[in-house]
């Protein structure tokens, strides 16, 4: 579904993407996680065919996005970071209109477009279907953007920071929607986020992008193991407080007891979380820059 | 094919929107009403010693000018749609750009026709001395209008692609106003110095005005025109050249512009606009 090898992007003399490589198969949810300015949007725009790359091999649904035609475009869904278009249109009217463009691309296994009313219900906007778009709140507007992104029942869906400005309830519903798309429709999803919890919750695999490089990739558990953050061990001896960071906390504690025996007190071992791991990665790449 | 039909429907929806919201409704009526007031006061004046009523000369000319203004609204709408991401949305959808362009032609041309009717119908009641009781008048009006739209709308789309912000669009208004001033709309062009007369005759505005006058004025009124002729062949020639140039350039310019649109360019423009406000 998605194949990217050695992708590079250069503006003038600066490289904003170095050698990005990624794969995603049908129905997989891939998160591109990284701080602002890491190159997430640039990557996703190249895959959407909105930006020409400097080097590397890119295939989306087997087609190079640089020469993707309308048939190819009909199989994609795109949700950009910020959109404030069609303010005068009503929610239902716009979804029905944009859906019409997908009618010629309907197939037996994928009926295109998605019925406007059903879709509005799926993103929880039924009450607002007759409302003018410019009167929607930020979160409602974002849900509409997602609805527009999936109106053509895409095989590949790109979501650029989809949940910015969502309240927790909206975020929860959105996550359920994405999971449903991947599971029921077999939609491959590539989403960018700088929210680690979101990436962990939604994605089958996470790619950590910092300063234009993929510095780690894998499932949440793999990532934590792969770049094992240091566990923190705290203890006291004779009322004095000690702290030690170590990758081998179990062995360290055994050593501690061997040496000091029963005088060790107040022992605490805090395991590295993915959050620590992520922050370490981001910090390291920032130092390198 | 679907995209053209969908674009057509989109144009009609936009047209309906523009006639159902108070702000735009106001602007649809503002200019025609101002013009009609001006015509009302001109109705007893005549042009120099010719004895032709100035109001009768002005009404068709104003119609011609309004038709040429389709160029400006096309260009403004394109710039606005680029700024807010409408165009990018069209780009993200299969055949969306085709549908978008069809819809723009439908909504701009449709809005224009409505505006013309808003001016023409009451105008005919206020102003005497127009020769509208012959079918030829309406036929001429129709072909001049169609050719005029063909000549001006593509140019408008090109201008809209070249100017990147609503702000730079404002700059375009000045030369357009200048051209209107010298285009024989409010006063016959023969009253101007020859060099200005020549500049005026390069613009579609002049020829649209002339064509409208030829449609709606009685035959004797031709006396105030250059060469005392309606010059239909020249009208077709000049408007035709503009149309061909526009239609040839438009796809190239638009494709270039659309290729550069991406989420970050829209976001960048948005940030700039916010900075100006803040």
Tab-separated table of N, CA, C and O in Angstrom, chain A residues 41-42 45 49-52 70-71 73-74 76 78 80-90 93-94 97-98 100-105 132 141 144-145 148-149 151, chain B residues 2-3 5-7 9-10 13-14 16-18 20-21 24 83-86 88-89 91-96 99-100 259-267 269-270 273:
chain	number	residue	atom	x	y	z
A	41	UNK	N	4.913	16.707	8.063
A	41	UNK	CA	4.008	17.214	7.038
A	41	UNK	C	4.634	17.101	5.651
A	41	UNK	O	3.965	16.726	4.690
A	42	UNK	N	5.926	17.395	5.557
A	42	UNK	CA	6.609	17.277	4.265
A	42	UNK	C	6.499	15.842	3.747
A	42	UNK	O	6.153	15.612	2.589
A	45	UNK	N	2.944	15.138	2.620
A	45	UNK	CA	2.595	15.868	1.388
A	45	UNK	C	3.232	15.244	0.157
A	45	UNK	O	2.658	15.281	-0.935
A	49	UNK	N	1.129	13.414	-3.077
A	49	UNK	CA	1.321	13.938	-4.428
A	49	UNK	C	1.205	15.448	-4.508
A	49	UNK	O	1.033	16.014	-5.583
A	50	UNK	N	1.277	16.132	-3.372
A	50	UNK	CA	1.178	17.593	-3.354
A	50	UNK	C	2.543	18.268	-3.386
A	50	UNK	O	2.635	19.482	-3.459
A	51	UNK	N	3.593	17.476	-3.276
A	51	UNK	CA	4.923	18.052	-3.197
A	51	UNK	C	5.874	17.091	-3.902
A	51	UNK	O	5.737	15.874	-3.759
A	52	UNK	N	6.803	17.644	-4.679
A	52	UNK	CA	7.737	16.773	-5.397
A	52	UNK	C	8.970	16.526	-4.541
A	52	UNK	O	9.524	17.445	-3.961
A	70	UNK	N	-6.159	10.714	-11.859
A	70	UNK	CA	-7.389	10.920	-11.084
A	70	UNK	C	-7.921	9.606	-10.513
A	70	UNK	O	-8.500	9.569	-9.441
A	71	UNK	N	-7.728	8.511	-11.255
A	71	UNK	CA	-8.160	7.200	-10.777
A	71	UNK	C	-7.427	6.863	-9.475
A	71	UNK	O	-8.000	6.346	-8.520
A	73	UNK	N	-6.050	9.111	-7.467
A	73	UNK	CA	-6.477	10.086	-6.461
A	73	UNK	C	-7.792	9.659	-5.804
A	73	UNK	O	-7.997	9.894	-4.618
A	74	UNK	N	-8.663	9.006	-6.610
A	74	UNK	CA	-9.963	8.585	-6.087
A	74	UNK	C	-9.815	7.532	-4.995
A	74	UNK	O	-10.734	7.302	-4.219
A	76	UNK	N	-7.504	7.635	-2.647
A	76	UNK	CA	-6.853	8.241	-1.482
A	76	UNK	C	-7.819	9.124	-0.721
A	76	UNK	O	-8.745	9.687	-1.288
A	78	UNK	N	-7.482	12.461	2.007
A	78	UNK	CA	-6.494	13.420	2.488
A	78	UNK	C	-7.132	14.334	3.526
A	78	UNK	O	-8.149	14.958	3.260
A	80	UNK	N	-5.806	17.429	5.693
A	80	UNK	CA	-4.654	18.300	5.941
A	80	UNK	C	-4.739	18.911	7.334
A	80	UNK	O	-5.725	18.779	8.037
A	81	UNK	N	-3.666	19.618	7.682
A	81	UNK	CA	-3.577	20.164	9.033
A	81	UNK	C	-4.627	21.217	9.332
A	81	UNK	O	-5.259	21.197	10.379
A	82	UNK	N	-4.778	22.174	8.432
A	82	UNK	CA	-5.765	23.214	8.733
A	82	UNK	C	-6.543	23.513	7.474
A	82	UNK	O	-5.992	23.657	6.407
A	83	UNK	N	-7.855	23.582	7.633
A	83	UNK	CA	-8.687	23.846	6.488
A	83	UNK	C	-9.796	24.772	6.944
A	83	UNK	O	-10.373	24.586	8.013
A	84	UNK	N	-10.096	25.804	6.200
A	84	UNK	CA	-11.205	26.674	6.593
A	84	UNK	C	-12.004	27.054	5.343
A	84	UNK	O	-12.544	28.138	5.221
A	85	UNK	N	-12.014	26.119	4.374
A	85	UNK	CA	-12.699	26.383	3.109
A	85	UNK	C	-14.201	26.128	3.229
A	85	UNK	O	-14.667	25.584	4.222
A	86	UNK	N	-14.929	26.514	2.194
A	86	UNK	CA	-16.359	26.223	2.067
A	86	UNK	C	-17.187	26.701	3.251
A	86	UNK	O	-18.162	26.047	3.630
A	87	UNK	N	-16.822	27.850	3.837
A	87	UNK	CA	-17.535	28.363	5.000
A	87	UNK	C	-19.016	28.603	4.776
A	87	UNK	O	-19.821	28.477	5.690
A	88	UNK	N	-19.384	28.913	3.525
A	88	UNK	CA	-20.788	29.235	3.246
A	88	UNK	C	-21.638	27.991	3.020
A	88	UNK	O	-22.852	28.063	2.953
A	89	UNK	N	-20.972	26.861	2.828
A	89	UNK	CA	-21.710	25.627	2.535
A	89	UNK	C	-22.266	25.019	3.812
A	89	UNK	O	-21.743	25.246	4.898
A	90	UNK	N	-23.309	24.223	3.650
A	90	UNK	CA	-23.824	23.469	4.780
A	90	UNK	C	-23.182	22.092	4.795
A	90	UNK	O	-22.787	21.576	3.746
A	93	UNK	N	-24.732	19.336	2.604
A	93	UNK	CA	-24.654	19.760	1.206
A	93	UNK	C	-23.241	19.532	0.653
A	93	UNK	O	-23.063	18.977	-0.438
A	94	UNK	N	-22.237	19.910	1.435
A	94	UNK	CA	-20.859	19.785	0.957
A	94	UNK	C	-20.449	18.318	0.832
A	94	UNK	O	-19.831	17.927	-0.160
A	97	UNK	N	-22.058	16.851	-2.168
A	97	UNK	CA	-21.441	17.369	-3.390
A	97	UNK	C	-20.083	16.717	-3.648
A	97	UNK	O	-19.814	16.221	-4.738
A	98	UNK	N	-19.229	16.716	-2.639
A	98	UNK	CA	-17.883	16.179	-2.852
A	98	UNK	C	-17.938	14.681	-3.133
A	98	UNK	O	-17.113	14.152	-3.882
A	100	UNK	N	-20.052	13.193	-4.978
A	100	UNK	CA	-20.409	12.961	-6.384
A	100	UNK	C	-19.185	12.684	-7.263
A	100	UNK	O	-19.265	11.946	-8.235
A	101	UNK	N	-18.063	13.323	-6.917
A	101	UNK	CA	-16.867	13.148	-7.736
A	101	UNK	C	-16.370	11.699	-7.722
A	101	UNK	O	-15.607	11.290	-8.587
A	102	UNK	N	-16.784	10.929	-6.716
A	102	UNK	CA	-16.274	9.561	-6.582
A	102	UNK	C	-17.161	8.537	-7.270
A	102	UNK	O	-16.783	7.374	-7.363
A	103	UNK	N	-18.350	8.967	-7.720
A	103	UNK	CA	-19.300	8.015	-8.309
A	103	UNK	C	-18.666	7.174	-9.427
A	103	UNK	O	-18.806	5.948	-9.429
A	104	UNK	N	-17.914	7.778	-10.380
A	104	UNK	CA	-17.367	6.949	-11.462
A	104	UNK	C	-16.337	5.936	-10.983
A	104	UNK	O	-15.963	5.051	-11.734
A	105	UNK	N	-15.863	6.075	-9.753
A	105	UNK	CA	-14.805	5.197	-9.274
A	105	UNK	C	-15.332	4.125	-8.328
A	105	UNK	O	-14.574	3.457	-7.644
A	132	UNK	N	-24.274	25.920	8.639
A	132	UNK	CA	-23.207	26.458	7.789
A	132	UNK	C	-21.858	26.129	8.409
A	132	UNK	O	-21.689	26.211	9.625
A	141	UNK	N	-15.457	21.160	13.085
A	141	UNK	CA	-14.854	21.426	11.783
A	141	UNK	C	-13.851	20.329	11.430
A	141	UNK	O	-13.778	19.856	10.310
A	144	UNK	N	-15.543	17.250	10.409
A	144	UNK	CA	-16.012	17.382	9.029
A	144	UNK	C	-14.856	17.130	8.055
A	144	UNK	O	-15.020	16.458	7.035
A	145	UNK	N	-13.678	17.690	8.375
A	145	UNK	CA	-12.504	17.464	7.521
A	145	UNK	C	-12.231	15.972	7.369
A	145	UNK	O	-11.925	15.497	6.283
A	148	UNK	N	-14.814	14.469	5.085
A	148	UNK	CA	-14.509	14.752	3.678
A	148	UNK	C	-13.369	13.849	3.212
A	148	UNK	O	-13.383	13.332	2.103
A	149	UNK	N	-12.410	13.631	4.100
A	149	UNK	CA	-11.277	12.777	3.752
A	149	UNK	C	-11.691	11.346	3.437
A	149	UNK	O	-11.045	10.676	2.648
A	151	UNK	N	-14.935	10.403	2.442
A	151	UNK	CA	-16.192	10.315	1.697
A	151	UNK	C	-16.074	9.386	0.487
A	151	UNK	O	-17.044	8.767	0.063
B	2	UNK	N	-18.768	13.309	-15.518
B	2	UNK	CA	-19.386	13.476	-14.203
B	2	UNK	C	-18.895	14.776	-13.563
B	2	UNK	O	-19.682	15.509	-12.958
B	3	UNK	N	-17.582	15.020	-13.710
B	3	UNK	CA	-17.006	16.196	-13.057
B	3	UNK	C	-17.631	17.469	-13.608
B	3	UNK	O	-17.859	18.429	-12.861
B	5	UNK	N	-20.674	17.779	-14.883
B	5	UNK	CA	-22.041	17.877	-14.337
B	5	UNK	C	-22.004	18.304	-12.872
B	5	UNK	O	-22.769	19.157	-12.432
B	6	UNK	N	-21.093	17.667	-12.124
B	6	UNK	CA	-20.973	17.999	-10.701
B	6	UNK	C	-20.551	19.466	-10.542
B	6	UNK	O	-21.061	20.175	-9.683
B	7	UNK	N	-19.624	19.891	-11.402
B	7	UNK	CA	-19.180	21.283	-11.369
B	7	UNK	C	-20.324	22.235	-11.668
B	7	UNK	O	-20.462	23.287	-11.042
B	9	UNK	N	-23.502	21.692	-11.111
B	9	UNK	CA	-24.363	21.760	-9.920
B	9	UNK	C	-23.711	22.587	-8.819
B	9	UNK	O	-24.375	23.340	-8.119
B	10	UNK	N	-22.390	22.440	-8.702
B	10	UNK	CA	-21.664	23.212	-7.699
B	10	UNK	C	-21.813	24.714	-7.968
B	10	UNK	O	-22.046	25.513	-7.063
B	13	UNK	N	-25.175	25.859	-6.847
B	13	UNK	CA	-25.240	25.969	-5.382
B	13	UNK	C	-24.573	27.270	-4.935
B	13	UNK	O	-25.111	28.026	-4.125
B	14	UNK	N	-23.406	27.551	-5.519
B	14	UNK	CA	-22.700	28.776	-5.141
B	14	UNK	C	-23.497	30.015	-5.509
B	14	UNK	O	-23.515	31.009	-4.790
B	16	UNK	N	-26.743	30.186	-5.708
B	16	UNK	CA	-27.833	30.307	-4.749
B	16	UNK	C	-27.311	30.908	-3.439
B	16	UNK	O	-27.932	31.789	-2.859
B	17	UNK	N	-26.130	30.433	-3.014
B	17	UNK	CA	-25.556	30.969	-1.779
B	17	UNK	C	-25.329	32.466	-1.889
B	17	UNK	O	-25.559	33.215	-0.945
B	18	UNK	N	-24.873	32.895	-3.074
B	18	UNK	CA	-24.527	34.307	-3.192
B	18	UNK	C	-25.780	35.181	-3.262
B	18	UNK	O	-25.704	36.386	-3.014
B	20	UNK	N	-28.496	34.346	-1.373
B	20	UNK	CA	-29.295	34.134	-0.166
B	20	UNK	C	-28.590	34.627	1.092
B	20	UNK	O	-29.106	34.463	2.169
B	21	UNK	N	-27.392	35.214	0.941
B	21	UNK	CA	-26.840	35.792	2.171
B	21	UNK	C	-26.807	37.310	2.064
B	21	UNK	O	-26.485	37.875	1.014
B	24	UNK	N	-23.767	39.486	0.479
B	24	UNK	CA	-23.557	39.434	-0.967
B	24	UNK	C	-24.755	39.993	-1.730
B	24	UNK	O	-24.596	40.599	-2.786
B	83	UNK	N	-6.615	31.099	-0.928
B	83	UNK	CA	-6.244	31.472	0.434
B	83	UNK	C	-6.884	30.565	1.461
B	83	UNK	O	-6.254	30.200	2.439
B	84	UNK	N	-8.156	30.215	1.258
B	84	UNK	CA	-8.817	29.453	2.319
B	84	UNK	C	-8.744	27.941	2.104
B	84	UNK	O	-9.224	27.176	2.923
B	85	UNK	N	-8.113	27.499	1.003
B	85	UNK	CA	-7.910	26.066	0.828
B	85	UNK	C	-8.967	25.377	-0.035
B	85	UNK	O	-8.897	24.170	-0.226
B	86	UNK	N	-9.937	26.136	-0.553
B	86	UNK	CA	-10.963	25.530	-1.410
B	86	UNK	C	-10.319	24.858	-2.625
B	86	UNK	O	-10.702	23.756	-3.031
B	88	UNK	N	-7.252	23.743	-2.896
B	88	UNK	CA	-6.498	22.558	-2.498
B	88	UNK	C	-7.447	21.379	-2.299
B	88	UNK	O	-7.142	20.249	-2.638
B	89	UNK	N	-8.614	21.676	-1.760
B	89	UNK	CA	-9.641	20.654	-1.573
B	89	UNK	C	-10.001	20.058	-2.938
B	89	UNK	O	-10.098	18.843	-3.094
B	91	UNK	N	-8.176	19.949	-5.450
B	91	UNK	CA	-7.031	19.194	-5.936
B	91	UNK	C	-6.960	17.807	-5.296
B	91	UNK	O	-6.443	16.868	-5.891
B	92	UNK	N	-7.477	17.696	-4.077
B	92	UNK	CA	-7.384	16.439	-3.349
B	92	UNK	C	-8.459	15.450	-3.779
B	92	UNK	O	-8.501	14.327	-3.300
B	93	UNK	N	-9.341	15.872	-4.679
B	93	UNK	CA	-10.502	15.064	-5.058
B	93	UNK	C	-10.392	14.711	-6.532
B	93	UNK	O	-9.919	15.529	-7.319
B	94	UNK	N	-10.784	13.494	-6.933
B	94	UNK	CA	-10.613	13.119	-8.349
B	94	UNK	C	-11.412	14.049	-9.272
B	94	UNK	O	-12.601	14.247	-9.047
B	95	UNK	N	-10.735	14.619	-10.246
B	95	UNK	CA	-11.334	15.564	-11.202
B	95	UNK	C	-11.890	16.806	-10.520
B	95	UNK	O	-12.688	17.541	-11.102
B	96	UNK	N	-11.450	17.040	-9.294
B	96	UNK	CA	-11.968	18.184	-8.542
B	96	UNK	C	-11.657	19.515	-9.202
B	96	UNK	O	-12.467	20.444	-9.142
B	99	UNK	N	-14.164	20.190	-12.015
B	99	UNK	CA	-15.429	20.589	-11.415
B	99	UNK	C	-15.354	21.994	-10.855
B	99	UNK	O	-16.278	22.797	-11.022
B	100	UNK	N	-14.235	22.300	-10.228
B	100	UNK	CA	-14.068	23.624	-9.633
B	100	UNK	C	-14.159	24.715	-10.703
B	100	UNK	O	-14.881	25.696	-10.552
B	259	UNK	N	-0.236	23.199	-9.071
B	259	UNK	CA	0.821	22.279	-8.696
B	259	UNK	C	1.524	22.734	-7.419
B	259	UNK	O	1.994	21.947	-6.625
B	260	UNK	N	1.596	24.050	-7.281
B	260	UNK	CA	2.320	24.581	-6.115
B	260	UNK	C	1.502	24.580	-4.834
B	260	UNK	O	2.030	24.832	-3.770
B	261	UNK	N	0.197	24.346	-4.964
B	261	UNK	CA	-0.635	24.381	-3.764
B	261	UNK	C	-0.408	23.138	-2.921
B	261	UNK	O	-0.433	22.027	-3.412
B	262	UNK	N	-0.170	23.339	-1.645
B	262	UNK	CA	-0.116	22.200	-0.731
B	262	UNK	C	-0.569	22.703	0.621
B	262	UNK	O	-0.770	23.892	0.815
B	263	UNK	N	-0.728	21.765	1.534
B	263	UNK	CA	-1.194	22.149	2.863
B	263	UNK	C	-0.326	23.226	3.482
B	263	UNK	O	-0.817	24.174	4.075
B	264	UNK	N	0.993	23.102	3.311
B	264	UNK	CA	1.865	24.075	3.956
B	264	UNK	C	1.752	25.453	3.320
B	264	UNK	O	1.880	26.456	4.005
B	265	UNK	N	1.512	25.518	1.978
B	265	UNK	CA	1.403	26.849	1.383
B	265	UNK	C	0.136	27.542	1.879
B	265	UNK	O	0.146	28.733	2.157
B	266	UNK	N	-0.947	26.766	2.013
B	266	UNK	CA	-2.189	27.358	2.518
B	266	UNK	C	-2.003	27.804	3.971
B	266	UNK	O	-2.374	28.907	4.353
B	267	UNK	N	-1.364	26.938	4.770
B	267	UNK	CA	-1.126	27.280	6.171
B	267	UNK	C	-0.234	28.513	6.282
B	267	UNK	O	-0.455	29.387	7.120
B	269	UNK	N	0.078	31.014	4.126
B	269	UNK	CA	-0.664	32.227	3.799
B	269	UNK	C	-1.592	32.613	4.940
B	269	UNK	O	-1.785	33.775	5.248
B	270	UNK	N	-2.137	31.566	5.588
B	270	UNK	CA	-3.040	31.828	6.692
B	270	UNK	C	-2.316	32.532	7.830
B	270	UNK	O	-2.800	33.490	8.396
B	273	UNK	N	-1.711	36.102	6.990
B	273	UNK	CA	-2.938	36.890	7.123
B	273	UNK	C	-3.218	37.177	8.600
B	273	UNK	O	-3.621	38.287	8.964
